[in-house]
Amino acid sequence: MSPGRTQVAIVGAGPAGLLLSHLLHLARIESVVLESRSRDEVQRTVRAGVLEQGTVDMLRDTGVGARLDREALFHRGVYLRFGGRTHHIDMEGLTGGKRVTLYAQQEVVKDLIAARLEAGGEIRFGVSDVVIHDVLSDRPGVSFRQGADAQRIECDFVAGCDGSHGMSRHSLPEGALARHERMYPFGWFGILVEAPPSSDELIYARHDRGFALVSTRSRMLQRMYFQCDPAQKTEAWSDDRIWAELRSRLETPDGWTPVEGPITQKVVVGMRSLVFEPMQHGNLFLAGDAAHVVPPTGAKGLNLAAADVRVLSRALQRFYQSRSRDALEGYSATCLTRVWNAQRFSYWMTMLLHRADSDTSFDRNRQLAELEYLVHSRAAMTSLAENYVGLPFED
Ligand SMILES: Cc1cc2nc3c(=O)[nH]c(=O)nc-3n(C[C@H](O)[C@H](O)[C@H](O)COP(=O)(O)OP(=O)(O)OC[C@H]3O[C@@H](n4cnc5c(N)ncnc54)[C@H](O)[C@@H]3O)c2cc1C
């Protein structure tokens, strides 16, 4: 067992863990990041793509926004399509200049890894058997294996940034966390397509066959989704069947169809809303998907992870400057205000655009009335816009 020491041990090198390590470094606080996958696997994980204005500003302000500024796509708003008609929501105009930024999660992750390694930061990829110890003491630790080596790192604090399937949450005693959950009776079938964008901005479509989304990741890589049964197998869907389904859900009277190209990935994503509360226990702090999961409709997951670690890095900075635990003690309550707002918005957008088998004609007509109201009321569109581009940070 070779012991090491750092100030903050971070479990997980996703957006939450990496950004936390980066922010701590800027505040001259040492950290070690422990990640179970290889660097290559982490950098190849395709997930989120829509960044809130506040997330973009944070990346820029902390020196990791240069490639984003060169390569991201910046949109004024999004389209809502239903009943064969398409309506533009001018987010930039409605929010006084905040835009929708499309920059893939794996690119954010690559930029953060590069910045940490360039600054001499320590990220241990490919570790296993991570166990968190003694979080109620002032000498917590994390033990793990790297290859054949059993190792242990002593620290002041542990940050559990290991995603929704991670272990850090499970290291808490039974009953320490309340679980608030909602499952949805549908999932998303997602594809990655090698083709130019089908639309100048994202299209969120509500159709009697179910929801569809035309999104983008870069100038030559597109992301499209359609609502499906969460138990659906990707093998059941040939490329031709996928394109037929997307065409039928997205069709307009003027004959619009998505630009087709080779499909390089097919995935089925389950949908759920989940919050663990409180997001801390002793000297262990949970951040990102380890503490909460949102359905992807509102594009909030990565953005919430960024907001959490912003709060945590500031609270840790305060502790090391003044030895005051006040901000640390308030971490969970501060984060949960934003988390519940994002849950509310993600739930609303999900119910606005998806169809459930149990829907009655009442549900269908109410949903269409809500969409009509939304696209004809400046107040309603402003509410959608300010939530989508991101509510201001708490401070
Ligand atoms: C289809 C889809 C679309 C999405 N679209 C958007 C979007 O447009 N905008 C948005 O904001 N969000 C979106 N999200 C959500 C977003 O991807 C997640 O919220 C985000 O990845 C959360 O980051 P994280 O760092 O908390 O967790 P993760 O990204 O899950 O990272 C956790 C890391 O911890 C590691 N780990 C796990 N267990 C261990 C262990 N025991 N030891 C060590 N390491 C461990 C994992 O390997 C992983 O690298 C989407 C999600 C999906 C699935």
XYZ file of C-alpha atoms and ligand atoms in Angstrom:
448
model
C 0.000 0.000 0.000
C 1.711 3.249 -1.095
C 0.186 6.265 0.666
C -0.118 9.658 -0.983
C -1.583 12.918 0.147
C -3.605 15.673 -1.495
C -6.110 18.286 -0.397
C -9.096 17.067 -2.453
C -9.464 13.537 -3.856
C -11.864 13.532 -6.808
C -13.521 10.319 -7.972
C -14.438 10.482 -11.677
C -12.938 12.313 -14.669
C -16.164 13.349 -16.363
C -17.052 17.017 -16.799
C -17.758 17.460 -13.049
C -14.500 15.941 -11.757
C -12.246 17.527 -14.373
C -13.757 20.996 -14.096
C -13.568 20.813 -10.301
C -9.882 19.880 -10.477
C -9.269 22.749 -12.913
C -11.098 25.334 -10.746
C -9.275 24.133 -7.621
C -5.934 24.414 -9.392
C -6.730 28.049 -10.277
C -7.451 28.600 -6.564
C -4.100 26.916 -5.681
C -5.783 23.904 -4.119
C -4.259 20.491 -4.906
C -6.338 17.587 -6.132
C -5.937 14.092 -7.536
C -8.541 12.725 -9.962
C -9.212 8.959 -9.971
C -10.900 7.578 -13.086
C -11.824 3.956 -13.766
C -11.699 4.214 -17.584
C -8.757 4.948 -19.874
C -8.100 8.462 -21.141
C -9.056 7.335 -24.629
C -12.414 5.914 -23.500
C -13.236 9.041 -21.488
C -12.427 11.257 -24.476
C -14.536 9.157 -26.848
C -17.756 9.145 -24.771
C -20.383 10.961 -26.842
C -23.131 12.477 -24.707
C -24.164 16.093 -24.187
C -23.802 18.896 -26.682
C -25.801 21.944 -25.594
C -23.997 24.349 -23.270
C -25.681 27.105 -21.278
C -24.300 30.623 -21.584
C -23.047 30.473 -17.972
C -21.120 27.246 -18.636
C -19.518 28.757 -21.738
C -18.586 31.930 -19.829
C -17.068 29.842 -17.031
C -14.938 27.819 -19.486
C -13.771 31.025 -21.176
C -13.101 32.909 -17.929
C -10.981 30.058 -16.585
C -8.829 29.751 -19.722
C -10.295 26.640 -21.371
C -12.548 28.306 -23.933
C -10.159 28.952 -26.842
C -11.003 25.848 -28.894
C -14.672 26.203 -28.017
C -14.595 29.737 -29.455
C -13.015 28.429 -32.650
C -15.038 25.259 -33.159
C -18.409 25.527 -31.388
C -21.598 26.371 -33.222
C -23.528 29.312 -31.790
C -27.276 29.419 -32.408
C -29.727 32.285 -31.883
C -32.501 29.932 -30.801
C -34.306 26.669 -31.542
C -37.258 25.559 -33.652
C -40.391 23.942 -32.246
C -42.248 21.791 -34.782
C -45.737 20.404 -34.261
C -48.881 19.990 -36.338
C -46.742 20.197 -39.500
C -45.647 23.779 -38.700
C -42.325 25.124 -37.484
C -41.975 28.011 -35.032
C -38.754 29.815 -34.174
C -37.937 30.662 -30.556
C -35.470 33.551 -30.665
C -33.579 32.813 -27.451
C -30.957 35.474 -28.067
C -33.575 38.181 -28.590
C -35.702 37.030 -25.651
C -32.835 36.851 -23.145
C -30.881 39.971 -24.023
C -28.118 38.223 -25.937
C -27.658 34.723 -24.475
C -27.063 32.102 -27.143
C -27.333 28.331 -27.531
C -23.825 26.871 -27.793
C -23.257 23.481 -29.439
C -19.934 21.994 -28.361
C -19.762 18.269 -27.698
C -19.163 17.018 -24.160
C -16.144 14.976 -25.270
C -14.533 18.170 -26.592
C -15.073 19.901 -23.212
C -13.541 16.826 -21.558
C -10.539 16.841 -23.947
C -9.918 20.546 -23.276
C -10.075 20.038 -19.497
C -7.783 16.978 -19.535
C -5.270 18.854 -21.681
C -5.375 21.883 -19.353
C -4.928 19.772 -16.216
C -2.032 17.748 -17.616
C -0.319 20.831 -19.006
C -0.516 22.429 -15.548
C 1.065 19.315 -13.980
C -2.252 18.039 -12.615
C -2.663 14.423 -11.566
C -5.342 12.308 -13.246
C -5.035 8.572 -12.600
C -6.794 6.768 -15.439
C -7.675 3.069 -15.316
C -7.967 2.682 -11.542
C -10.218 0.055 -9.964
C -11.679 -0.957 -6.599
C -12.074 2.637 -5.427
C -13.212 2.822 -1.782
C -13.840 6.041 0.147
C -12.880 5.997 3.854
C -13.556 7.991 7.026
C -15.532 10.892 5.552
C -16.811 11.840 9.007
C -13.242 12.363 10.223
C -10.887 15.201 9.277
C -8.540 12.621 7.657
C -10.616 10.965 4.941
C -8.946 8.800 2.347
C -9.520 6.944 -0.890
C -8.038 3.523 -1.589
C -7.852 2.001 -5.069
C -5.872 -0.285 -7.339
C -3.801 0.762 -10.291
C -2.615 -2.330 -12.121
C -1.337 -4.702 -9.452
C -0.660 -1.852 -7.001
C -2.950 -1.187 -4.028
C -2.759 2.514 -3.195
C -4.294 4.970 -0.766
C -4.542 8.745 -0.889
C -5.139 10.725 2.300
C -6.971 14.003 1.867
C -9.042 16.716 3.535
C -12.092 16.263 1.315
C -13.486 13.781 -1.199
C -15.548 14.861 -4.209
C -17.795 12.137 -5.623
C -18.006 13.059 -9.322
C -18.430 9.508 -10.602
C -21.714 9.842 -12.474
C -25.073 8.162 -12.022
C -23.629 4.615 -11.794
C -20.668 5.535 -9.585
C -19.760 4.181 -6.165
C -19.275 7.316 -4.077
C -22.977 7.651 -3.250
C -23.012 4.022 -2.091
C -20.202 4.634 0.390
C -22.657 6.575 2.562
C -24.492 4.781 5.375
C -27.977 3.462 4.662
C -30.552 6.226 5.097
C -28.085 9.126 4.836
C -29.555 10.248 1.512
C -33.179 10.785 0.501
C -33.934 9.638 -3.058
C -36.467 11.583 -5.168
C -37.178 9.835 -8.468
C -39.484 9.815 -11.466
C -39.228 7.257 -14.254
C -40.682 7.967 -17.712
C -42.369 5.300 -19.849
C -40.209 6.182 -22.850
C -36.576 6.515 -23.903
C -34.606 8.133 -26.714
C -33.189 6.296 -29.706
C -30.099 8.312 -30.636
C -27.951 8.221 -33.756
C -24.740 9.909 -34.800
C -24.647 10.734 -38.486
C -21.726 11.762 -40.665
C -23.398 14.547 -42.624
C -23.688 18.329 -42.668
C -26.389 19.884 -40.425
C -30.003 19.368 -41.503
C -31.061 22.687 -40.060
C -29.396 25.972 -39.078
C -30.737 25.485 -35.519
C -31.996 22.566 -33.384
C -35.499 21.232 -34.111
C -37.607 19.914 -31.224
C -40.582 18.108 -32.790
C -43.814 16.829 -31.246
C -45.649 14.299 -33.442
C -48.443 11.809 -32.845
C -45.815 9.053 -33.354
C -43.678 10.653 -30.617
C -40.933 13.194 -30.034
C -37.959 13.778 -32.363
C -34.902 16.027 -32.061
C -32.536 17.219 -34.768
C -29.341 18.313 -33.055
C -25.738 18.763 -34.114
C -22.271 18.138 -32.743
C -20.083 19.751 -35.388
C -20.090 20.808 -39.035
C -19.831 17.171 -40.196
C -21.339 15.199 -37.275
C -25.052 15.286 -36.436
C -27.037 13.939 -33.493
C -30.665 12.931 -33.974
C -33.070 11.316 -31.549
C -36.566 9.923 -31.599
C -38.710 8.782 -28.701
C -38.857 5.004 -28.306
C -39.714 2.257 -25.862
C -36.854 2.256 -23.283
C -36.552 -1.541 -23.706
C -36.002 -1.144 -27.455
C -32.924 -2.922 -28.899
C -30.795 -0.981 -31.364
C -30.408 -4.161 -33.494
C -34.139 -3.996 -34.261
C -33.577 -0.768 -36.177
C -31.992 -0.881 -39.628
C -30.685 2.409 -41.006
C -33.605 2.542 -43.479
C -36.146 2.060 -40.700
C -34.512 4.825 -38.614
C -34.588 7.321 -41.488
C -38.223 6.461 -42.275
C -39.182 7.058 -38.632
C -37.327 10.368 -38.462
C -38.804 11.513 -41.768
C -42.349 10.737 -40.672
C -41.987 12.570 -37.323
C -40.255 15.593 -38.816
C -42.114 16.010 -42.102
C -43.575 19.377 -43.072
C -46.017 20.215 -45.871
C -43.177 21.783 -47.905
C -41.323 18.448 -48.000
C -38.466 19.114 -45.506
C -36.427 15.990 -44.680
C -33.285 15.479 -42.587
C -29.953 15.238 -44.437
C -28.999 11.543 -44.408
C -25.518 10.063 -44.144
C -23.682 7.058 -42.685
C -24.934 6.253 -39.165
C -21.874 5.709 -36.951
C -23.601 5.097 -33.611
C -26.978 3.857 -32.389
C -27.933 4.084 -28.730
C -31.057 3.810 -26.572
C -31.130 6.170 -23.586
C -33.536 5.713 -20.661
C -35.247 8.774 -19.231
C -35.526 9.568 -15.557
C -35.465 12.419 -13.070
C -33.476 11.703 -9.924
C -32.203 13.763 -6.990
C -30.239 12.585 -3.954
C -30.434 14.826 -0.950
C -28.348 16.138 0.770
C -25.454 16.263 -1.689
C -22.898 15.959 1.106
C -22.011 13.799 4.081
C -19.195 14.861 6.406
C -16.242 15.618 4.159
C -17.693 13.886 1.089
C -19.387 16.106 -1.499
C -21.378 14.734 -4.444
C -21.451 16.682 -7.719
C -22.978 16.227 -11.179
C -24.765 13.027 -12.177
C -23.588 11.342 -8.956
C -26.136 13.533 -7.155
C -28.848 14.098 -9.750
C -30.010 12.996 -13.189
C -32.326 14.908 -15.523
C -34.072 13.642 -18.659
C -31.998 14.961 -21.594
C -34.854 17.019 -23.116
C -33.809 20.250 -21.377
C -30.054 19.694 -22.037
C -29.228 20.411 -18.405
C -27.065 17.519 -17.090
C -23.578 18.729 -17.984
C -24.571 22.292 -17.181
C -25.750 21.293 -13.700
C -22.494 19.424 -13.140
C -20.593 22.612 -14.017
C -22.780 24.700 -11.670
C -22.244 22.236 -8.771
C -18.465 22.273 -8.999
C -18.434 26.044 -9.284
C -20.199 26.198 -5.902
C -17.954 23.488 -4.430
C -14.677 25.048 -5.623
C -15.670 28.398 -4.106
C -16.664 26.788 -0.805
C -13.349 24.905 -0.649
C -11.447 28.074 -1.486
C -13.223 29.842 1.370
C -12.295 26.994 3.716
C -8.610 27.090 2.830
C -8.506 30.898 3.056
C -10.324 31.319 6.374
C -10.885 27.816 7.829
C -14.600 28.663 7.786
C -16.855 25.703 6.978
C -19.940 27.883 6.466
C -19.915 27.774 2.665
C -19.115 24.026 2.714
C -22.013 23.354 5.077
C -24.322 25.252 2.695
C -23.076 23.398 -0.428
C -26.017 21.044 -0.799
C -28.709 23.658 -0.144
C -27.088 26.108 -2.591
C -26.826 23.501 -5.358
C -30.275 22.020 -4.817
C -32.024 25.321 -5.588
C -30.612 25.192 -9.113
C -31.001 21.412 -9.364
C -34.741 21.552 -8.613
C -35.190 24.407 -11.067
C -33.486 22.326 -13.750
C -35.593 19.293 -12.767
C -38.758 21.385 -13.069
C -37.763 22.670 -16.501
C -36.552 19.295 -17.834
C -39.758 17.599 -16.660
C -41.899 20.329 -18.257
C -40.081 20.114 -21.594
C -40.290 16.333 -21.540
C -44.042 16.321 -20.911
C -44.558 19.087 -23.479
C -43.067 17.076 -26.327
C -43.452 13.338 -25.620
C -46.400 10.991 -26.044
C -47.217 8.191 -23.610
C -49.221 5.075 -24.534
C -51.617 5.974 -21.729
C -52.330 9.433 -23.233
C -56.011 10.098 -23.878
C -57.501 12.518 -26.443
C -57.658 15.003 -23.549
C -53.888 14.706 -22.998
C -53.187 15.138 -26.727
C -55.347 18.248 -27.054
C -54.029 19.798 -23.847
C -50.461 19.248 -25.058
C -51.180 20.880 -28.428
C -52.929 23.796 -26.690
C -49.870 24.298 -24.511
C -47.580 24.330 -27.556
C -49.872 26.811 -29.367
C -49.909 29.045 -26.295
C -46.143 28.811 -26.005
C -45.389 29.922 -29.573
C -47.928 32.766 -29.481
C -47.116 34.241 -26.075
C -43.967 36.322 -25.699
C -44.124 35.725 -21.924
C -44.219 31.941 -22.386
C -41.421 31.984 -24.982
C -39.298 34.158 -22.678
C -39.767 31.653 -19.880
C -38.659 28.805 -22.163
C -35.707 30.855 -23.433
C -34.357 31.963 -20.053
C -34.490 28.414 -18.697
C -32.953 26.866 -21.819
C -29.969 29.233 -22.062
C -29.544 28.893 -18.286
C -30.713 30.781 -15.226
C -28.075 33.005 -13.595
C -25.716 31.486 -11.023
C -26.785 31.827 -7.404
C -24.228 34.412 -6.267
C -28.083 11.124 -24.616
C -27.686 12.191 -23.668
C -27.724 13.508 -24.078
C -27.361 14.512 -23.195
N -27.402 15.809 -23.613
C -27.043 16.803 -22.764
C -26.964 18.176 -23.201
O -27.196 18.492 -24.359
N -26.584 19.121 -22.285
C -26.272 18.767 -20.994
O -25.951 19.669 -20.194
N -26.282 17.475 -20.570
C -26.654 16.484 -21.418
N -26.598 15.173 -21.012
C -26.179 14.845 -19.645
C -24.649 14.846 -19.469
O -24.034 14.018 -20.419
C -24.304 14.386 -18.047
O -25.109 15.093 -17.147
C -22.825 14.612 -17.711
O -22.025 13.636 -18.333
C -22.580 14.562 -16.200
O -21.205 14.693 -15.936
P -20.549 14.015 -14.667
O -19.122 14.399 -14.680
O -21.358 14.315 -13.470
O -20.725 12.449 -14.879
P -20.116 11.501 -16.009
O -19.966 12.231 -17.284
O -20.944 10.275 -15.987
O -18.650 11.184 -15.489
C -18.411 10.310 -14.396
C -17.036 9.683 -14.547
O -16.773 8.899 -13.382
C -16.165 7.672 -13.776
N -16.429 6.662 -12.744
C -17.595 5.996 -12.499
N -17.438 5.141 -11.473
C -16.158 5.260 -11.069
C -15.398 4.639 -10.029
N -15.938 3.706 -9.224
N -14.109 4.972 -9.890
C -13.556 5.923 -10.694
N -14.219 6.544 -11.689
C -15.506 6.224 -11.863
C -16.827 7.357 -15.119
O -16.028 6.469 -15.883
C -16.944 8.747 -15.736
O -15.813 9.078 -16.525
C -26.949 14.162 -21.878
C -26.885 12.824 -21.471
C -27.245 11.843 -22.365
C -27.168 10.412 -21.908
